[in-house]
Amino acid sequence: MIKCIIFDVGNVLTSENIDAVFDELNGLLGKKVFSRKSNIHRQYLSGKITENSYYATLSKKAKIPREKLRKLAINKYKEIIKPRKNVLLLAKLLKEKGYKISIISNISPDHKRIKKSLGLFKDFSPVILSCDIGYQK
């Protein structure tokens, strides 16, 4: 008997394309600064380094002010993230039917903050995020 349904966040509860965001950011900056495959990004997703450390490292590498990189990345991400209302409604209906609904997702601290402000996590328990537990799924 199924008792719990686990959701991912990116491209499940939300519509987003991080690769496209990183490509656009790199284009705006005129150099490759952001990469999902980089070791620094993996450390950031796993909560092994802080948001300040992540952007400070990128800043040093790219010779671009840390705060400029951070603001640019966060603003660009806010432009593309769209909650999938139909999936969120489905999750809520499943919860009302007695299923436990939870989240397991790889997510960075800045994206966690944005998604939390959108109320994406409020109906889910537990919410297990890579940046909080130190491991990616």
Tab-separated table of N, CA and C in Angstrom:
chain	number	residue	atom	x	y	z
A	1	MET	N	0.832	-1.177	0.000
A	1	MET	CA	0.000	0.000	0.000
A	1	MET	C	0.887	1.254	0.000
A	2	ILE	N	0.594	2.172	-0.886
A	2	ILE	CA	1.352	3.414	-0.980
A	2	ILE	C	0.890	4.361	0.126
A	3	LYS	N	1.862	4.867	0.901
A	3	LYS	CA	1.543	5.782	1.994
A	3	LYS	C	2.145	7.165	1.798
A	4	CYS	N	3.234	7.223	1.041
A	4	CYS	CA	3.957	8.482	0.874
A	4	CYS	C	4.317	8.675	-0.595
A	5	ILE	N	4.161	9.890	-1.061
A	5	ILE	CA	4.531	10.240	-2.432
A	5	ILE	C	5.587	11.331	-2.342
A	6	ILE	N	6.724	11.074	-2.990
A	6	ILE	CA	7.868	11.979	-2.927
A	6	ILE	C	7.974	12.754	-4.236
A	7	PHE	N	8.104	14.043	-4.099
A	7	PHE	CA	8.233	14.938	-5.246
A	7	PHE	C	9.632	15.538	-5.291
A	8	ASP	N	10.096	15.794	-6.510
A	8	ASP	CA	11.274	16.633	-6.720
A	8	ASP	C	10.743	18.055	-6.900
A	9	VAL	N	11.622	19.025	-6.900
A	9	VAL	CA	11.171	20.404	-7.078
A	9	VAL	C	11.393	20.862	-8.518
A	10	GLY	N	12.661	20.989	-8.947
A	10	GLY	CA	12.977	21.496	-10.277
A	10	GLY	C	12.422	20.615	-11.378
A	11	ASN	N	11.623	21.215	-12.246
A	11	ASN	CA	10.982	20.561	-13.376
A	11	ASN	C	9.952	19.521	-12.958
A	12	VAL	N	9.519	19.565	-11.704
A	12	VAL	CA	8.381	18.771	-11.228
A	12	VAL	C	7.376	19.737	-10.597
A	13	LEU	N	7.728	20.304	-9.451
A	13	LEU	CA	6.857	21.292	-8.813
A	13	LEU	C	7.009	22.667	-9.453
A	14	THR	N	8.134	22.876	-10.127
A	14	THR	CA	8.362	24.132	-10.848
A	14	THR	C	8.809	23.832	-12.265
A	15	SER	N	8.599	24.792	-13.122
A	15	SER	CA	9.131	24.747	-14.474
A	15	SER	C	10.341	25.671	-14.483
A	16	GLU	N	11.486	25.132	-14.806
A	16	GLU	CA	12.711	25.933	-14.814
A	16	GLU	C	13.762	25.217	-15.647
A	17	ASN	N	14.690	25.990	-16.165
A	17	ASN	CA	15.776	25.418	-16.945
A	17	ASN	C	17.072	26.096	-16.500
A	18	ILE	N	17.731	25.479	-15.536
A	18	ILE	CA	18.943	26.062	-14.960
A	18	ILE	C	20.054	26.179	-16.000
A	19	ASP	N	20.168	25.185	-16.873
A	19	ASP	CA	21.207	25.265	-17.911
A	19	ASP	C	21.015	26.503	-18.779
A	20	ALA	N	19.767	26.799	-19.133
A	20	ALA	CA	19.490	27.987	-19.951
A	20	ALA	C	19.827	29.260	-19.174
A	21	VAL	N	19.527	29.274	-17.875
A	21	VAL	CA	19.857	30.432	-17.040
A	21	VAL	C	21.367	30.633	-17.005
A	22	PHE	N	22.094	29.544	-16.760
A	22	PHE	CA	23.550	29.649	-16.695
A	22	PHE	C	24.128	30.069	-18.040
A	23	ASP	N	23.592	29.545	-19.140
A	23	ASP	CA	24.057	29.945	-20.467
A	23	ASP	C	23.821	31.444	-20.696
A	24	GLU	N	22.650	31.924	-20.296
A	24	GLU	CA	22.337	33.342	-20.475
A	24	GLU	C	23.231	34.214	-19.588
A	25	LEU	N	23.426	33.792	-18.346
A	25	LEU	CA	24.316	34.540	-17.449
A	25	LEU	C	25.732	34.603	-18.011
A	26	ASN	N	26.232	33.465	-18.469
A	26	ASN	CA	27.582	33.433	-19.038
A	26	ASN	C	27.679	34.322	-20.277
A	27	GLY	N	26.612	34.361	-21.067
A	27	GLY	CA	26.585	35.242	-22.238
A	27	GLY	C	26.624	36.703	-21.842
A	28	LEU	N	25.846	37.062	-20.830
A	28	LEU	CA	25.840	38.445	-20.344
A	28	LEU	C	27.198	38.857	-19.791
A	29	LEU	N	27.872	37.915	-19.142
A	29	LEU	CA	29.173	38.189	-18.535
A	29	LEU	C	30.322	38.102	-19.539
A	30	GLY	N	30.057	37.473	-20.688
A	30	GLY	CA	31.078	37.345	-21.716
A	30	GLY	C	32.125	36.285	-21.418
A	31	LYS	N	31.837	35.411	-20.460
A	31	LYS	CA	32.752	34.320	-20.126
A	31	LYS	C	31.993	33.261	-19.331
A	32	LYS	N	32.553	32.049	-19.319
A	32	LYS	CA	31.903	30.965	-18.584
A	32	LYS	C	32.251	31.083	-17.098
A	33	VAL	N	31.266	31.488	-16.331
A	33	VAL	CA	31.419	31.646	-14.888
A	33	VAL	C	30.587	30.584	-14.170
A	34	PHE	N	29.353	30.405	-14.627
A	34	PHE	CA	28.413	29.479	-13.997
A	34	PHE	C	28.376	28.150	-14.755
A	35	SER	N	28.466	27.058	-14.022
A	35	SER	CA	28.379	25.725	-14.616
A	35	SER	C	27.805	24.754	-13.594
A	36	ARG	N	26.757	24.044	-13.993
A	36	ARG	CA	26.164	23.044	-13.094
A	36	ARG	C	27.092	21.862	-12.861
A	37	LYS	N	28.044	21.659	-13.741
A	37	LYS	CA	28.933	20.494	-13.631
A	37	LYS	C	30.212	20.797	-12.861
A	38	SER	N	30.372	22.040	-12.430
A	38	SER	CA	31.604	22.396	-11.733
A	38	SER	C	31.598	21.857	-10.302
A	39	ASN	N	32.773	21.630	-9.783
A	39	ASN	CA	32.921	21.151	-8.414
A	39	ASN	C	32.354	22.167	-7.416
A	40	ILE	N	32.571	23.440	-7.669
A	40	ILE	CA	32.090	24.480	-6.755
A	40	ILE	C	30.559	24.478	-6.699
A	41	HIS	N	29.920	24.242	-7.836
A	41	HIS	CA	28.449	24.192	-7.860
A	41	HIS	C	27.952	22.962	-7.099
A	42	ARG	N	28.600	21.842	-7.274
A	42	ARG	CA	28.207	20.624	-6.537
A	42	ARG	C	28.370	20.838	-5.037
A	43	GLN	N	29.443	21.502	-4.635
A	43	GLN	CA	29.643	21.786	-3.207
A	43	GLN	C	28.541	22.707	-2.681
A	44	TYR	N	28.155	23.663	-3.496
A	44	TYR	CA	27.105	24.601	-3.108
A	44	TYR	C	25.760	23.883	-2.963
A	45	LEU	N	25.425	23.039	-3.923
A	45	LEU	CA	24.177	22.272	-3.848
A	45	LEU	C	24.144	21.374	-2.618
A	46	SER	N	25.295	20.871	-2.227
A	46	SER	CA	25.372	19.956	-1.088
A	46	SER	C	25.510	20.676	0.248
A	47	GLY	N	25.501	21.989	0.225
A	47	GLY	CA	25.614	22.738	1.463
A	47	GLY	C	26.992	22.661	2.098
A	48	LYS	N	27.978	22.259	1.315
A	48	LYS	CA	29.337	22.142	1.835
A	48	LYS	C	30.037	23.503	1.896
A	49	ILE	N	29.522	24.454	1.109
A	49	ILE	CA	30.011	25.827	1.171
A	49	ILE	C	28.800	26.758	1.252
A	50	THR	N	29.009	27.936	1.817
A	50	THR	CA	27.924	28.902	1.968
A	50	THR	C	27.672	29.652	0.665
A	51	GLU	N	26.568	30.368	0.664
A	51	GLU	CA	26.243	31.212	-0.478
A	51	GLU	C	27.331	32.259	-0.692
A	52	ASN	N	27.811	32.860	0.393
A	52	ASN	CA	28.884	33.851	0.273
A	52	ASN	C	30.149	33.244	-0.312
A	53	SER	N	30.508	32.042	0.147
A	53	SER	CA	31.711	31.373	-0.371
A	53	SER	C	31.567	31.034	-1.852
A	54	TYR	N	30.384	30.560	-2.233
A	54	TYR	CA	30.122	30.208	-3.628
A	54	TYR	C	30.341	31.416	-4.532
A	55	TYR	N	29.675	32.521	-4.201
A	55	TYR	CA	29.791	33.706	-5.055
A	55	TYR	C	31.164	34.359	-4.945
A	56	ALA	N	31.811	34.262	-3.796
A	56	ALA	CA	33.174	34.796	-3.646
A	56	ALA	C	34.143	34.031	-4.537
A	57	THR	N	33.979	32.704	-4.593
A	57	THR	CA	34.847	31.878	-5.443
A	57	THR	C	34.628	32.212	-6.912
A	58	LEU	N	33.361	32.329	-7.319
A	58	LEU	CA	33.069	32.693	-8.715
A	58	LEU	C	33.595	34.090	-9.027
A	59	SER	N	33.463	34.991	-8.072
A	59	SER	CA	33.932	36.358	-8.249
A	59	SER	C	35.437	36.405	-8.481
A	60	LYS	N	36.156	35.677	-7.676
A	60	LYS	CA	37.619	35.645	-7.799
A	60	LYS	C	38.039	35.070	-9.150
A	61	LYS	N	37.372	33.977	-9.541
A	61	LYS	CA	37.690	33.316	-10.813
A	61	LYS	C	37.384	34.231	-12.005
A	62	ALA	N	36.238	34.915	-11.943
A	62	ALA	CA	35.783	35.715	-13.084
A	62	ALA	C	36.247	37.168	-13.036
A	63	LYS	N	36.781	37.572	-11.872
A	63	LYS	CA	37.188	38.965	-11.684
A	63	LYS	C	35.997	39.918	-11.878
A	64	ILE	N	34.879	39.501	-11.282
A	64	ILE	CA	33.639	40.280	-11.299
A	64	ILE	C	33.180	40.384	-9.848
A	65	PRO	N	32.726	41.544	-9.399
A	65	PRO	CA	32.314	41.675	-7.994
A	65	PRO	C	31.290	40.623	-7.567
A	66	ARG	N	31.512	40.086	-6.381
A	66	ARG	CA	30.668	39.006	-5.836
A	66	ARG	C	29.191	39.398	-5.828
A	67	GLU	N	28.897	40.571	-5.315
A	67	GLU	CA	27.494	40.975	-5.188
A	67	GLU	C	26.839	41.152	-6.555
A	68	LYS	N	27.595	41.604	-7.536
A	68	LYS	CA	27.057	41.726	-8.897
A	68	LYS	C	26.671	40.344	-9.436
A	69	LEU	N	27.540	39.365	-9.249
A	69	LEU	CA	27.236	37.997	-9.699
A	69	LEU	C	26.007	37.446	-8.992
A	70	ARG	N	25.965	37.631	-7.682
A	70	ARG	CA	24.853	37.097	-6.893
A	70	ARG	C	23.524	37.714	-7.326
A	71	LYS	N	23.480	39.020	-7.419
A	71	LYS	CA	22.236	39.701	-7.808
A	71	LYS	C	21.807	39.319	-9.221
A	72	LEU	N	22.757	39.268	-10.121
A	72	LEU	CA	22.453	38.897	-11.497
A	72	LEU	C	21.873	37.484	-11.556
A	73	ALA	N	22.506	36.546	-10.863
A	73	ALA	CA	22.045	35.150	-10.874
A	73	ALA	C	20.666	35.013	-10.239
A	74	ILE	N	20.470	35.645	-9.110
A	74	ILE	CA	19.179	35.533	-8.419
A	74	ILE	C	18.067	36.183	-9.237
A	75	ASN	N	18.316	37.343	-9.785
A	75	ASN	CA	17.289	38.012	-10.592
A	75	ASN	C	16.942	37.210	-11.836
A	76	LYS	N	17.953	36.644	-12.479
A	76	LYS	CA	17.699	35.843	-13.684
A	76	LYS	C	16.887	34.600	-13.325
A	77	TYR	N	17.221	33.971	-12.189
A	77	TYR	CA	16.482	32.779	-11.752
A	77	TYR	C	15.024	33.131	-11.437
A	78	LYS	N	14.802	34.251	-10.772
A	78	LYS	CA	13.432	34.671	-10.452
A	78	LYS	C	12.608	34.896	-11.719
A	79	GLU	N	13.263	35.300	-12.801
A	79	GLU	CA	12.561	35.525	-14.069
A	79	GLU	C	12.031	34.229	-14.671
A	80	ILE	N	12.743	33.130	-14.452
A	80	ILE	CA	12.374	31.899	-15.172
A	80	ILE	C	11.579	30.902	-14.335
A	81	ILE	N	11.657	30.980	-13.016
A	81	ILE	CA	10.986	29.979	-12.193
A	81	ILE	C	9.469	30.185	-12.231
A	82	LYS	N	8.756	29.116	-12.503
A	82	LYS	CA	7.299	29.146	-12.561
A	82	LYS	C	6.765	27.928	-11.805
A	83	PRO	N	5.982	28.163	-10.750
A	83	PRO	CA	5.362	27.025	-10.069
A	83	PRO	C	4.416	26.301	-11.026
A	84	ARG	N	4.427	24.990	-10.977
A	84	ARG	CA	3.486	24.189	-11.774
A	84	ARG	C	2.244	23.971	-10.918
A	85	LYS	N	1.288	24.844	-11.118
A	85	LYS	CA	0.097	24.855	-10.271
A	85	LYS	C	-0.666	23.537	-10.332
A	86	ASN	N	-0.679	22.897	-11.492
A	86	ASN	CA	-1.403	21.629	-11.611
A	86	ASN	C	-0.753	20.531	-10.761
A	87	VAL	N	0.572	20.504	-10.686
A	87	VAL	CA	1.270	19.500	-9.880
A	87	VAL	C	1.115	19.823	-8.394
A	88	LEU	N	1.178	21.095	-8.051
A	88	LEU	CA	0.978	21.500	-6.657
A	88	LEU	C	-0.446	21.175	-6.195
A	89	LEU	N	-1.418	21.366	-7.078
A	89	LEU	CA	-2.800	21.008	-6.759
A	89	LEU	C	-2.932	19.497	-6.580
A	90	LEU	N	-2.307	18.727	-7.452
A	90	LEU	CA	-2.318	17.273	-7.320
A	90	LEU	C	-1.738	16.846	-5.978
A	91	ALA	N	-0.619	17.434	-5.600
A	91	ALA	CA	0.002	17.105	-4.312
A	91	ALA	C	-0.946	17.414	-3.161
A	92	LYS	N	-1.602	18.549	-3.235
A	92	LYS	CA	-2.544	18.935	-2.179
A	92	LYS	C	-3.720	17.960	-2.109
A	93	LEU	N	-4.221	17.556	-3.259
A	93	LEU	CA	-5.322	16.588	-3.295
A	93	LEU	C	-4.883	15.241	-2.721
A	94	LEU	N	-3.669	14.824	-3.041
A	94	LEU	CA	-3.146	13.574	-2.478
A	94	LEU	C	-3.035	13.663	-0.960
A	95	LYS	N	-2.596	14.806	-0.486
A	95	LYS	CA	-2.497	15.014	0.960
A	95	LYS	C	-3.882	14.933	1.609
A	96	GLU	N	-4.873	15.557	0.971
A	96	GLU	CA	-6.245	15.516	1.484
A	96	GLU	C	-6.804	14.097	1.497
A	97	LYS	N	-6.309	13.258	0.591
A	97	LYS	CA	-6.746	11.853	0.518
A	97	LYS	C	-6.028	10.984	1.553
A	98	GLY	N	-5.099	11.589	2.303
A	98	GLY	CA	-4.429	10.859	3.366
A	98	GLY	C	-3.009	10.406	3.071
A	99	TYR	N	-2.517	10.723	1.889
A	99	TYR	CA	-1.133	10.382	1.570
A	99	TYR	C	-0.197	11.396	2.221
A	100	LYS	N	0.949	10.912	2.631
A	100	LYS	CA	1.999	11.807	3.084
A	100	LYS	C	2.716	12.289	1.830
A	101	ILE	N	2.914	13.581	1.708
A	101	ILE	CA	3.630	14.114	0.545
A	101	ILE	C	4.903	14.777	1.046
A	102	SER	N	5.999	14.459	0.378
A	102	SER	CA	7.293	14.980	0.798
A	102	SER	C	8.111	15.400	-0.413
A	103	ILE	N	9.223	16.039	-0.111
A	103	ILE	CA	10.128	16.528	-1.158
A	103	ILE	C	11.529	16.016	-0.870
A	104	ILE	N	12.194	15.556	-1.922
A	104	ILE	CA	13.636	15.299	-1.911
A	104	ILE	C	14.175	15.986	-3.157
A	105	SER	N	15.094	16.935	-2.965
A	105	SER	CA	15.551	17.703	-4.121
A	105	SER	C	16.964	18.229	-3.922
A	106	ASN	N	17.695	18.313	-5.011
A	106	ASN	CA	18.987	19.009	-5.043
A	106	ASN	C	18.671	20.478	-5.280
A	107	ILE	N	19.118	21.303	-4.352
A	107	ILE	CA	18.771	22.720	-4.443
A	107	ILE	C	19.824	23.547	-3.710
A	108	SER	N	20.114	24.704	-4.256
A	108	SER	CA	21.077	25.610	-3.628
A	108	SER	C	20.356	26.493	-2.604
A	109	PRO	N	21.110	27.060	-1.673
A	109	PRO	CA	20.477	27.924	-0.668
A	109	PRO	C	19.708	29.113	-1.252
A	110	ASP	N	20.243	29.752	-2.290
A	110	ASP	CA	19.524	30.894	-2.855
A	110	ASP	C	18.230	30.465	-3.540
A	111	HIS	N	18.237	29.342	-4.226
A	111	HIS	CA	17.021	28.850	-4.868
A	111	HIS	C	16.020	28.354	-3.825
A	112	LYS	N	16.527	27.770	-2.744
A	112	LYS	CA	15.652	27.355	-1.640
A	112	LYS	C	14.896	28.566	-1.099
A	113	ARG	N	15.605	29.646	-0.871
A	113	ARG	CA	14.995	30.859	-0.324
A	113	ARG	C	13.902	31.386	-1.257
A	114	ILE	N	14.175	31.390	-2.549
A	114	ILE	CA	13.190	31.878	-3.529
A	114	ILE	C	11.976	30.972	-3.548
A	115	LYS	N	12.191	29.673	-3.587
A	115	LYS	CA	11.071	28.728	-3.643
A	115	LYS	C	10.257	28.745	-2.353
A	116	LYS	N	10.934	28.911	-1.245
A	116	LYS	CA	10.221	29.009	0.032
A	116	LYS	C	9.341	30.259	0.051
A	117	SER	N	9.850	31.367	-0.491
A	117	SER	CA	9.065	32.610	-0.519
A	117	SER	C	7.829	32.468	-1.411
A	118	LEU	N	7.863	31.543	-2.356
A	118	LEU	CA	6.711	31.273	-3.219
A	118	LEU	C	5.715	30.315	-2.564
A	119	GLY	N	6.067	29.800	-1.392
A	119	GLY	CA	5.177	28.881	-0.682
A	119	GLY	C	5.207	27.456	-1.200
A	120	LEU	N	6.247	27.109	-1.947
A	120	LEU	CA	6.280	25.782	-2.568
A	120	LEU	C	6.409	24.626	-1.578
A	121	PHE	N	6.956	24.876	-0.411
A	121	PHE	CA	7.222	23.787	0.530
A	121	PHE	C	6.137	23.602	1.584
A	122	LYS	N	5.182	24.516	1.664
A	122	LYS	CA	4.285	24.584	2.814
A	122	LYS	C	3.431	23.336	3.037
A	123	ASP	N	3.049	22.614	2.016
A	123	ASP	CA	2.186	21.442	2.183
A	123	ASP	C	2.952	20.129	2.300
A	124	PHE	N	4.275	20.191	2.254
A	124	PHE	CA	5.093	18.983	2.211
A	124	PHE	C	5.817	18.746	3.534
A	125	SER	N	5.897	17.460	3.903
A	125	SER	CA	6.663	17.089	5.094
A	125	SER	C	7.032	15.614	5.004
A	126	PRO	N	8.303	15.303	5.110
A	126	PRO	CA	9.410	16.224	5.297
A	126	PRO	C	9.841	16.842	3.961
A	127	VAL	N	10.577	17.926	4.087
A	127	VAL	CA	11.220	18.566	2.941
A	127	VAL	C	12.716	18.336	3.126
A	128	ILE	N	13.287	17.492	2.270
A	128	ILE	CA	14.699	17.126	2.370
A	128	ILE	C	15.433	17.752	1.185
A	129	LEU	N	16.291	18.705	1.503
A	129	LEU	CA	16.998	19.463	0.470
A	129	LEU	C	18.498	19.248	0.606
A	130	SER	N	19.150	19.052	-0.525
A	130	SER	CA	20.585	18.752	-0.528
A	130	SER	C	21.396	19.791	0.226
A	131	CYS	N	21.054	21.057	0.073
A	131	CYS	CA	21.839	22.108	0.734
A	131	CYS	C	21.700	22.063	2.247
A	132	ASP	N	20.652	21.410	2.739
A	132	ASP	CA	20.439	21.310	4.182
A	132	ASP	C	21.097	20.066	4.801
A	133	ILE	N	21.199	18.995	4.003
A	133	ILE	CA	21.666	17.732	4.593
A	133	ILE	C	23.098	17.372	4.203
A	134	GLY	N	23.681	18.101	3.253
A	134	GLY	CA	25.078	17.856	2.896
A	134	GLY	C	25.296	16.780	1.845
A	135	TYR	N	24.210	16.331	1.203
A	135	TYR	CA	24.322	15.295	0.177
A	135	TYR	C	23.321	15.567	-0.938
A	136	GLN	N	23.708	15.168	-2.157
A	136	GLN	CA	22.790	15.235	-3.278
A	136	GLN	C	22.153	13.872	-3.488
A	137	LYS	N	20.982	13.892	-4.058
A	137	LYS	CA	20.282	12.620	-4.318
A	137	LYS	C	20.886	11.909	-5.497
